[in-house]
Coordinates of C-alpha atoms and ligand atoms in Angstrom, one line a residue:
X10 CA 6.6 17.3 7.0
X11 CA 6.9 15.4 10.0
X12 CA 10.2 14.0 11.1
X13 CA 10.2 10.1 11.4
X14 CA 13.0 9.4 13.9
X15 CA 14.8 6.1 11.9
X16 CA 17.2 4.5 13.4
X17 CA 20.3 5.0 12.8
X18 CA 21.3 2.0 10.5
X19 CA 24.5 0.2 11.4
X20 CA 25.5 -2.7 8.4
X21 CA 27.8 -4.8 10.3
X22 CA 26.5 -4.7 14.2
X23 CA 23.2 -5.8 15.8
X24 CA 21.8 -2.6 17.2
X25 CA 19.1 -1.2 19.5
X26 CA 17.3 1.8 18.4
X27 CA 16.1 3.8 21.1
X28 CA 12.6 3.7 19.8
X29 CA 10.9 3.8 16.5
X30 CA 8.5 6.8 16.2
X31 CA 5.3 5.9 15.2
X32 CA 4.5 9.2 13.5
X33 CA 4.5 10.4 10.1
X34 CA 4.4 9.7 6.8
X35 CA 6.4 10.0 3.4
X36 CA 4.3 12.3 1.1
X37 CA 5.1 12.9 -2.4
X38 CA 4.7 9.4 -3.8
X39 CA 1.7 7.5 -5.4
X40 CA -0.6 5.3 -2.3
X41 CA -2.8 2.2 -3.0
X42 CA -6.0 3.3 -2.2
X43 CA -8.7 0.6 -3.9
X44 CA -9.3 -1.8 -6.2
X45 CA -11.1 -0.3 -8.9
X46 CA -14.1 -2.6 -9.3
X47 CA -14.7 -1.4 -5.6
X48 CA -16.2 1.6 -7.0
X49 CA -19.2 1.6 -9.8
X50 CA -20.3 4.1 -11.7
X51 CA -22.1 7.0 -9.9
X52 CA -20.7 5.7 -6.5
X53 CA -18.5 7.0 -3.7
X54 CA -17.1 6.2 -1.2
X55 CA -14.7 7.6 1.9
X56 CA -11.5 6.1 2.9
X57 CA -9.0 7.9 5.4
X58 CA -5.6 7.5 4.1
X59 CA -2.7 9.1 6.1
X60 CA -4.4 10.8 8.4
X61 CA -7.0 12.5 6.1
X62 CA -10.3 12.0 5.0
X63 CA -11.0 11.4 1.3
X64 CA -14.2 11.0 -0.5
X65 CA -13.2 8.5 -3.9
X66 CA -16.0 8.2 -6.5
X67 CA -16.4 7.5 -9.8
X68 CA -18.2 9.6 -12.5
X69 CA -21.3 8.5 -15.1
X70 CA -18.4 8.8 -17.4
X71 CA -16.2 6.3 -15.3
X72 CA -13.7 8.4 -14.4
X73 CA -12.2 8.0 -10.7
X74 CA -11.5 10.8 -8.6
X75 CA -10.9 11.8 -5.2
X76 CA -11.7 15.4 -2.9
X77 CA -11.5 15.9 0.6
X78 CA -14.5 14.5 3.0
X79 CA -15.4 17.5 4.1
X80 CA -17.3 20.3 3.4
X81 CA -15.9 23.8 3.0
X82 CA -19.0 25.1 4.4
X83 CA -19.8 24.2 8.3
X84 CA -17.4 20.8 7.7
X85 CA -19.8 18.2 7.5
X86 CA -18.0 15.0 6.0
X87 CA -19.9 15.2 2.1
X88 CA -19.7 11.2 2.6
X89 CA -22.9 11.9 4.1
X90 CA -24.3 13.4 1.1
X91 CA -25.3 11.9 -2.0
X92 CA -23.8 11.2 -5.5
X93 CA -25.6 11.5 -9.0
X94 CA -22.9 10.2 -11.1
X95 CA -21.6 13.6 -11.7
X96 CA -21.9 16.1 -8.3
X97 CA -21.4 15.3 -4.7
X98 CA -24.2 16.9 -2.6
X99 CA -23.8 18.0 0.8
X100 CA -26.3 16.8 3.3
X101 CA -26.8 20.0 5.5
X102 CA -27.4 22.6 3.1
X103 CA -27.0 21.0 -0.4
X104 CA -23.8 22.9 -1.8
X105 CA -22.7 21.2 -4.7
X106 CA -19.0 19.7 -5.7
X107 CA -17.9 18.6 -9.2
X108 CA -15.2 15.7 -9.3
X109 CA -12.4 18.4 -9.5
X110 CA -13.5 19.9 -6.3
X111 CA -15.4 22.9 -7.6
X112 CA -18.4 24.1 -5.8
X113 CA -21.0 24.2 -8.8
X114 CA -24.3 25.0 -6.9
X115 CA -25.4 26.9 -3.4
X116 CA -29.3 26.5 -3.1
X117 CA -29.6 29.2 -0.8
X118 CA -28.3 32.0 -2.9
X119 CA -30.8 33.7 -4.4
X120 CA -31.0 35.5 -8.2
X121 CA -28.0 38.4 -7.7
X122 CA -26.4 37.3 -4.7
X123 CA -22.6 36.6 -5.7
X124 CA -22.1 33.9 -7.6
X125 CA -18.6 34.9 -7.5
X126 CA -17.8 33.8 -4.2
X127 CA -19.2 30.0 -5.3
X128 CA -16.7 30.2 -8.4
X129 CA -13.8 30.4 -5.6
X130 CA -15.1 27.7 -3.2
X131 CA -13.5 24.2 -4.0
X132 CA -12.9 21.1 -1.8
X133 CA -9.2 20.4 -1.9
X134 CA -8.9 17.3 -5.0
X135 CA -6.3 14.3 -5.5
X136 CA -4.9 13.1 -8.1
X137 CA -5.9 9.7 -8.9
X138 CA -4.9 7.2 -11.8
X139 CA -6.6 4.3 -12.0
X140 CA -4.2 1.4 -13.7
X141 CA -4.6 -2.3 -13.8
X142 CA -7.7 -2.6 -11.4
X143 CA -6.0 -0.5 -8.9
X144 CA -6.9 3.1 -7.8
X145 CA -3.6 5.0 -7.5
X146 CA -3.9 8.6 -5.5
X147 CA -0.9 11.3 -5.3
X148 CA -0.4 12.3 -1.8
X149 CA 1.7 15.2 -2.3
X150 CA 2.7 17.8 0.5
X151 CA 1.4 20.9 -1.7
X152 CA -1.8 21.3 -2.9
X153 CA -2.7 19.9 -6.0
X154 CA -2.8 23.4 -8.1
X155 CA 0.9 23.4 -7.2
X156 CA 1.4 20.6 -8.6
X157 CA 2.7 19.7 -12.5
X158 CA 0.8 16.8 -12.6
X159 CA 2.2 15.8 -16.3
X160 CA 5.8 15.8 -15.0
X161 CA 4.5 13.2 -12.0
X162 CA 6.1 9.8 -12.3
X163 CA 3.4 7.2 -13.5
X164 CA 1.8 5.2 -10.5
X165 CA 3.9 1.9 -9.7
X166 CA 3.0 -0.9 -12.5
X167 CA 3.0 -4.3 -11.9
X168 CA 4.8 -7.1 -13.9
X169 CA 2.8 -8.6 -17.0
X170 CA -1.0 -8.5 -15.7
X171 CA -3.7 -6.6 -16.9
X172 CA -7.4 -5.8 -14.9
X173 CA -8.7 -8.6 -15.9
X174 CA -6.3 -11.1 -14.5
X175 CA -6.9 -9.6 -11.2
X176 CA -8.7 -13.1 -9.4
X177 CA -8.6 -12.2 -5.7
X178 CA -8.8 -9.0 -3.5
X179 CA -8.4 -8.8 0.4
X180 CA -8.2 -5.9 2.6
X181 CA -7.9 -6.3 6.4
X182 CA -7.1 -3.4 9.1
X183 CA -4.2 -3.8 11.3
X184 CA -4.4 -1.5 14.5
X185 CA -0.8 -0.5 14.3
X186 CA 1.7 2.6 12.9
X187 CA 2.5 1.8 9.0
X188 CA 6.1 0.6 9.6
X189 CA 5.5 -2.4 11.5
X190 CA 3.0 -3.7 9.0
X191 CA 6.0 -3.0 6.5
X192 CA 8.2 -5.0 8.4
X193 CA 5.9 -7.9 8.6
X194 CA 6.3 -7.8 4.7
X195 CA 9.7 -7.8 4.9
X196 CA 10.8 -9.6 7.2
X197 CA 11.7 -13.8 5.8
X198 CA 12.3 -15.0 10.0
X199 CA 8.4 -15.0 10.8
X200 CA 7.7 -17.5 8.2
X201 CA 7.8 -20.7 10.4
X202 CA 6.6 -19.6 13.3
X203 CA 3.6 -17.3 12.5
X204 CA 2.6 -19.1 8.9
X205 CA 2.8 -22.2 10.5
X206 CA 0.0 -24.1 8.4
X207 CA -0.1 -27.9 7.4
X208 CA -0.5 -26.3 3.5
X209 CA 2.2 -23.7 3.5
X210 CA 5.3 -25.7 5.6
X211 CA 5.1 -29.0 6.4
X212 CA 6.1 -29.2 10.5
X213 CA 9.2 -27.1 11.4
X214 CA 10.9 -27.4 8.2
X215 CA 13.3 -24.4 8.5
X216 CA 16.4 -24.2 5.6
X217 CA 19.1 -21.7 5.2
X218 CA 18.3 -19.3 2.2
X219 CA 20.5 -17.5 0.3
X220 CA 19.2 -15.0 -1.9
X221 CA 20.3 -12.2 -4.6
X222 CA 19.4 -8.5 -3.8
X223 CA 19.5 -5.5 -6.1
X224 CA 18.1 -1.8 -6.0
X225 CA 14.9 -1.1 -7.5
X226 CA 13.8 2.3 -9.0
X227 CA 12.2 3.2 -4.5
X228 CA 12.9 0.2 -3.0
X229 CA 14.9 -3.5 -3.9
X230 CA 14.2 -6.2 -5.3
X231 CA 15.0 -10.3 -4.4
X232 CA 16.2 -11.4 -7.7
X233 CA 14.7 -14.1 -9.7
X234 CA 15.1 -17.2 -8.0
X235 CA 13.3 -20.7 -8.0
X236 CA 11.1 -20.7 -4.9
X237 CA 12.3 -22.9 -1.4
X238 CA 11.2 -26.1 -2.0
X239 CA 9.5 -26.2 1.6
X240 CA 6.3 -24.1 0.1
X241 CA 4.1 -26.6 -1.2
X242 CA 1.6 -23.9 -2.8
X243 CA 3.8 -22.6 -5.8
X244 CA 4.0 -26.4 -6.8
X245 CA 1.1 -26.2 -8.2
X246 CA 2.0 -23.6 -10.7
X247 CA 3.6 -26.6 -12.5
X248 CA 6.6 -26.0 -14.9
X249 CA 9.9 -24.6 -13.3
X250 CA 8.3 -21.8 -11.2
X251 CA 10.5 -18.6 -10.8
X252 CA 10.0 -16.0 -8.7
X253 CA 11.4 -12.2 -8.1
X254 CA 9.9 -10.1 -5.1
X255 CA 10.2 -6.1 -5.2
X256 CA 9.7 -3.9 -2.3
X257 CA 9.2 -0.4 -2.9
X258 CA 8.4 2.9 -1.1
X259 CA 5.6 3.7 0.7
X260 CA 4.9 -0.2 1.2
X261 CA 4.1 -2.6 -1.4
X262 CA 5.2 -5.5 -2.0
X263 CA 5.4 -7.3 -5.6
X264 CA 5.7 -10.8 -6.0
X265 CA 6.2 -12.5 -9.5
X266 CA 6.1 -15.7 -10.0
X267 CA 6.5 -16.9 -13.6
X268 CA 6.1 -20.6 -14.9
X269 CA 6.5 -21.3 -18.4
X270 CA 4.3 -19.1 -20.2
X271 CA 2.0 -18.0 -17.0
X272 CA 2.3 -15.9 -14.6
X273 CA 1.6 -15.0 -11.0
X274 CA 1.5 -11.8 -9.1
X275 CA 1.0 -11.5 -5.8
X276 CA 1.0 -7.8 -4.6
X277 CA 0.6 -6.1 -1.2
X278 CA 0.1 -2.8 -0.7
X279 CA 0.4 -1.2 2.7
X280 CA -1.7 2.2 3.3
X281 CA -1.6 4.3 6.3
X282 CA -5.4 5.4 7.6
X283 CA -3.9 6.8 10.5
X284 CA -0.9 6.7 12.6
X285 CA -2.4 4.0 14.3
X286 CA -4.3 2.4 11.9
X287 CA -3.1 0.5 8.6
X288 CA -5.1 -1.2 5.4
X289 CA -2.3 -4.2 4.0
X290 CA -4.2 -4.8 0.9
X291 CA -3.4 -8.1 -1.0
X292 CA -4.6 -8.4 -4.8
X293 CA -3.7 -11.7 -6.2
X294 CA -3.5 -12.0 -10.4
X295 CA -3.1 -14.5 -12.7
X296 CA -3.1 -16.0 -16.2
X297 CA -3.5 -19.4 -15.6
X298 CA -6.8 -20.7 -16.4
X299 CA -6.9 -23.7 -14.0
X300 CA -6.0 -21.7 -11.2
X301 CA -9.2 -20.3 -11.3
X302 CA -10.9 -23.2 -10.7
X303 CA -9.2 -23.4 -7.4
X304 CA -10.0 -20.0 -6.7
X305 CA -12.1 -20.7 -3.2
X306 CA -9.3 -22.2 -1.8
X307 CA -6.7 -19.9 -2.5
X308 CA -8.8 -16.9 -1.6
X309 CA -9.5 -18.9 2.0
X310 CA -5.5 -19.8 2.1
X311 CA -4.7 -15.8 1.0
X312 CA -7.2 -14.7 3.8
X313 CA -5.6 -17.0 6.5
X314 CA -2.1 -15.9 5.9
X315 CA -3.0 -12.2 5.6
X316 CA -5.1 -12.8 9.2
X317 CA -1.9 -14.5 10.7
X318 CA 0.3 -11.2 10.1
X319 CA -2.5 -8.9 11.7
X320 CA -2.8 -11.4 14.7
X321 CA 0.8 -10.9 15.6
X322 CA 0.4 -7.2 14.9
X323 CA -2.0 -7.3 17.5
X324 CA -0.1 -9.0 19.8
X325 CA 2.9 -6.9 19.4
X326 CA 0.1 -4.1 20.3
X327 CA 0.5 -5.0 23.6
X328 CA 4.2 -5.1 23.9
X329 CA 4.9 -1.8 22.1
X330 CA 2.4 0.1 24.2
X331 CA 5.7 0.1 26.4
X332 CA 7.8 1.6 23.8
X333 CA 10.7 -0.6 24.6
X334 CA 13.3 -0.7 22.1
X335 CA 13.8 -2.6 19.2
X336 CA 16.5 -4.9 17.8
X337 CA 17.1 -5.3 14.1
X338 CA 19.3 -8.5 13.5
X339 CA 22.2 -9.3 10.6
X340 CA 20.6 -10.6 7.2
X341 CA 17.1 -11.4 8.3
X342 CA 16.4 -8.1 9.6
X343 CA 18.8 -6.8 6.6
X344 CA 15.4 -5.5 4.4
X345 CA 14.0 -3.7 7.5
X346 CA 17.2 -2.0 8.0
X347 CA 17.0 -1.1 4.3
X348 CA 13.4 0.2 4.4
X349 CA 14.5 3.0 7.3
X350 CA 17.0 3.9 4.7
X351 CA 15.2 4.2 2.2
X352 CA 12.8 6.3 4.1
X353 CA 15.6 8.6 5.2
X354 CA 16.8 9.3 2.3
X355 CA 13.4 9.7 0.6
X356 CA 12.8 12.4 3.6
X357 CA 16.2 14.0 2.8
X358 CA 15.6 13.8 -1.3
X359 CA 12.5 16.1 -0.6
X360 CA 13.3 18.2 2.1
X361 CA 16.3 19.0 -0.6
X362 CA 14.5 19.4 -3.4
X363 CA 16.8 16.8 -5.4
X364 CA 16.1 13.7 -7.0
X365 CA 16.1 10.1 -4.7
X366 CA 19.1 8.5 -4.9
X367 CA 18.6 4.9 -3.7
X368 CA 20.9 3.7 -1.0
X369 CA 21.3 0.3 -1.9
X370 CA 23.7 -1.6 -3.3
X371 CA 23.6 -5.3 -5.0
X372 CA 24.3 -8.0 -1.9
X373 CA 23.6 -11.9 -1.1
X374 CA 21.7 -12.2 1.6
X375 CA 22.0 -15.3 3.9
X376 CA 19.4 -16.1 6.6
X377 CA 17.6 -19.6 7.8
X378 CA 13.8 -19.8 7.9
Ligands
LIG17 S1 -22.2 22.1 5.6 FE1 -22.2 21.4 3.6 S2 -23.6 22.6 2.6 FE2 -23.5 23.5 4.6
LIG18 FE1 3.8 -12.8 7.2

């Protein structure tokens, strides 16, 4: 595995990492990698997730699976190749691949030439779960026949909704190493000054906040609170809206929001492509029928905000092309000072071969925004 150099995490001081390595990634945990109505029946498609190419389809039957992009053969990506449903077909010569990875046809072998050696060829396969409209995949450090896959955790599961509820679904790039997108999830400070919008804050309204924090199963979670008053769009939930927020590892984000007896989730899922490209996915659900009607709107809102944390990405582009250090500040900086530890001590959990044992601890939190 690679070696992410965290910084070292001081609770009490401002510090200045040296730097913060953009380089690997945390492997042995589930990754978003689609929404499933992205993917019909008898379709595939290829999406690069931590530095490797995978080919995700779905069967006649509509199962979803996943196998490397690439064919054993000469290496052609099989993304080129076609998909009947049941077999993936290589473009250059026509070797064939079932949905486990098995090679199921060579055309070129004629009657008594080894079929043996076909029976050992197989593209390397993921496992993939496909739960409440989302696509889960494994990305484990060992290969997949290694693996006990009935003793795997189950993939994360959000709060209350089912498939159906799932209303809106954005996906944008941004050109940067995983963590910072993270952070931008993370981090309450940004708020006023990069969601500046007539809809979200009215003018420069900034308030102190103080919030509850406990530890979740991978990550923590901002206990159940009613949501500042200074953002206008959870008023029109109606009712008392409450809301809990969940961060967990590799990089999603869970937002809950109930009011009487509906309920919104709001969950972002970061996924590495590369080291220097991420997908921040943002899948909106809910149960409340008028919402629906409004749907338009709050996919054009979702889209904006989304855009507004990829244009400071961008920016920040330029600035970290220096690799200056970074600064990570008392309470508002607090969760991205807990995400490097809980990194670390995923890292360390696995390079041990002992169970994670997360590092934080119920605290109040007290930043203005
Ligand atoms: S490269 Fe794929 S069949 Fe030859
Ligand atoms: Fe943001």
């Amino acid at each position: 595995m690679t070696n992410i150099d965290s910084p070292a995490i001081s609770e009490t001081q401002a510090y200045v990492p040296s730097a913060i390595a953009d380089a690997g990634f945390l492997r042995n945990l589930w990754y978003f990698a689609l929404p499933g109505r992205e993917l019909a029946k008898g379709q595939f498609k290829p999406l690069w997730l931590l530095g490797e190419p995978l080919l995700f389809g779905r069967t006649n039957e509509g199962e979803v699976f996943a196998i490397h992009d690439i064919c054993p053969h000469r290496g052609i990506p099989l993304s080129y190749g076609s998909f009947d449903g049941r077999e993936v077909e290589c473009c250059y010569h026509g070797w064939r691949f079932g949905p486990d990875g098995r090679c199921t046809a060579i055309p070129s072998l004629v009657d008594g030439q080894s079929q043996l050696a076909r029976e050992k060829i197989r593209v390397r396969s993921y496992i993939c779960r496909e739960v409440q409209g989302i696509v889960w995949v494994y990305m484990s450090e060992k290969p997949r026949a290694a693996l006990d896959e009935a003793s795997l955790p189950p993939p994360p599961a959000l709060p209350e909704v089912t498939a159906d509820q799932l209303q809106i679904v954005d996906t944008l790039d941004f050109p940067c190493y995983m963590d910072h997108a993270v952070i931008g999830l993370i981090d309450p400070a940004h708020g006023p000054y990069v969601h500046k919008s007539w809809w979200w804050r009215p003018g420069s309204s900034s308030y102190e906040k103080t919030k509850r924090f406990g530890p979740n199963d991978l990550g923590f979670t901002m206990l159940r609170h009613k949501p500042s008053k200074n953002s206008r769009a959870y008023k029109l939930l109606g009712g008392a809206p409450e809301t809990e927020i969940a961060f967990r590892l590799p990089g999603m984000r869970i937002d809950h929001t109930k009011a009487g007896k509906h309920t919104l989730v709001n969950f972002t899922a970061v996924t590495p492509v590369s080291e220097n490209m991420t997908r921040v996915s943002n899948l909106i659900y809910w149960t409340t029928p008028w919402l629906t009607a409004l749907k338009p709107i709050l996919r054009h809102f979702a889209h904006a905000f989304l855009q507004q944390d990829r244009e400071i990405v961008m920016i920040q582009r330029e600035g970290l092309k220096l690799r200056p250090s970074l600064m990570l500040i008392d309470d508002a900086d607090r969760q991205a000072k807990w995400f490097y530890r809980l990194k670390k001590e995923w890292q360390a959990s696995q390079a041990e071969g002992r169970p994670f044992a997360n590092p934080i601890t119920e605290r109040t939190l007290r930043w203005k925004s």
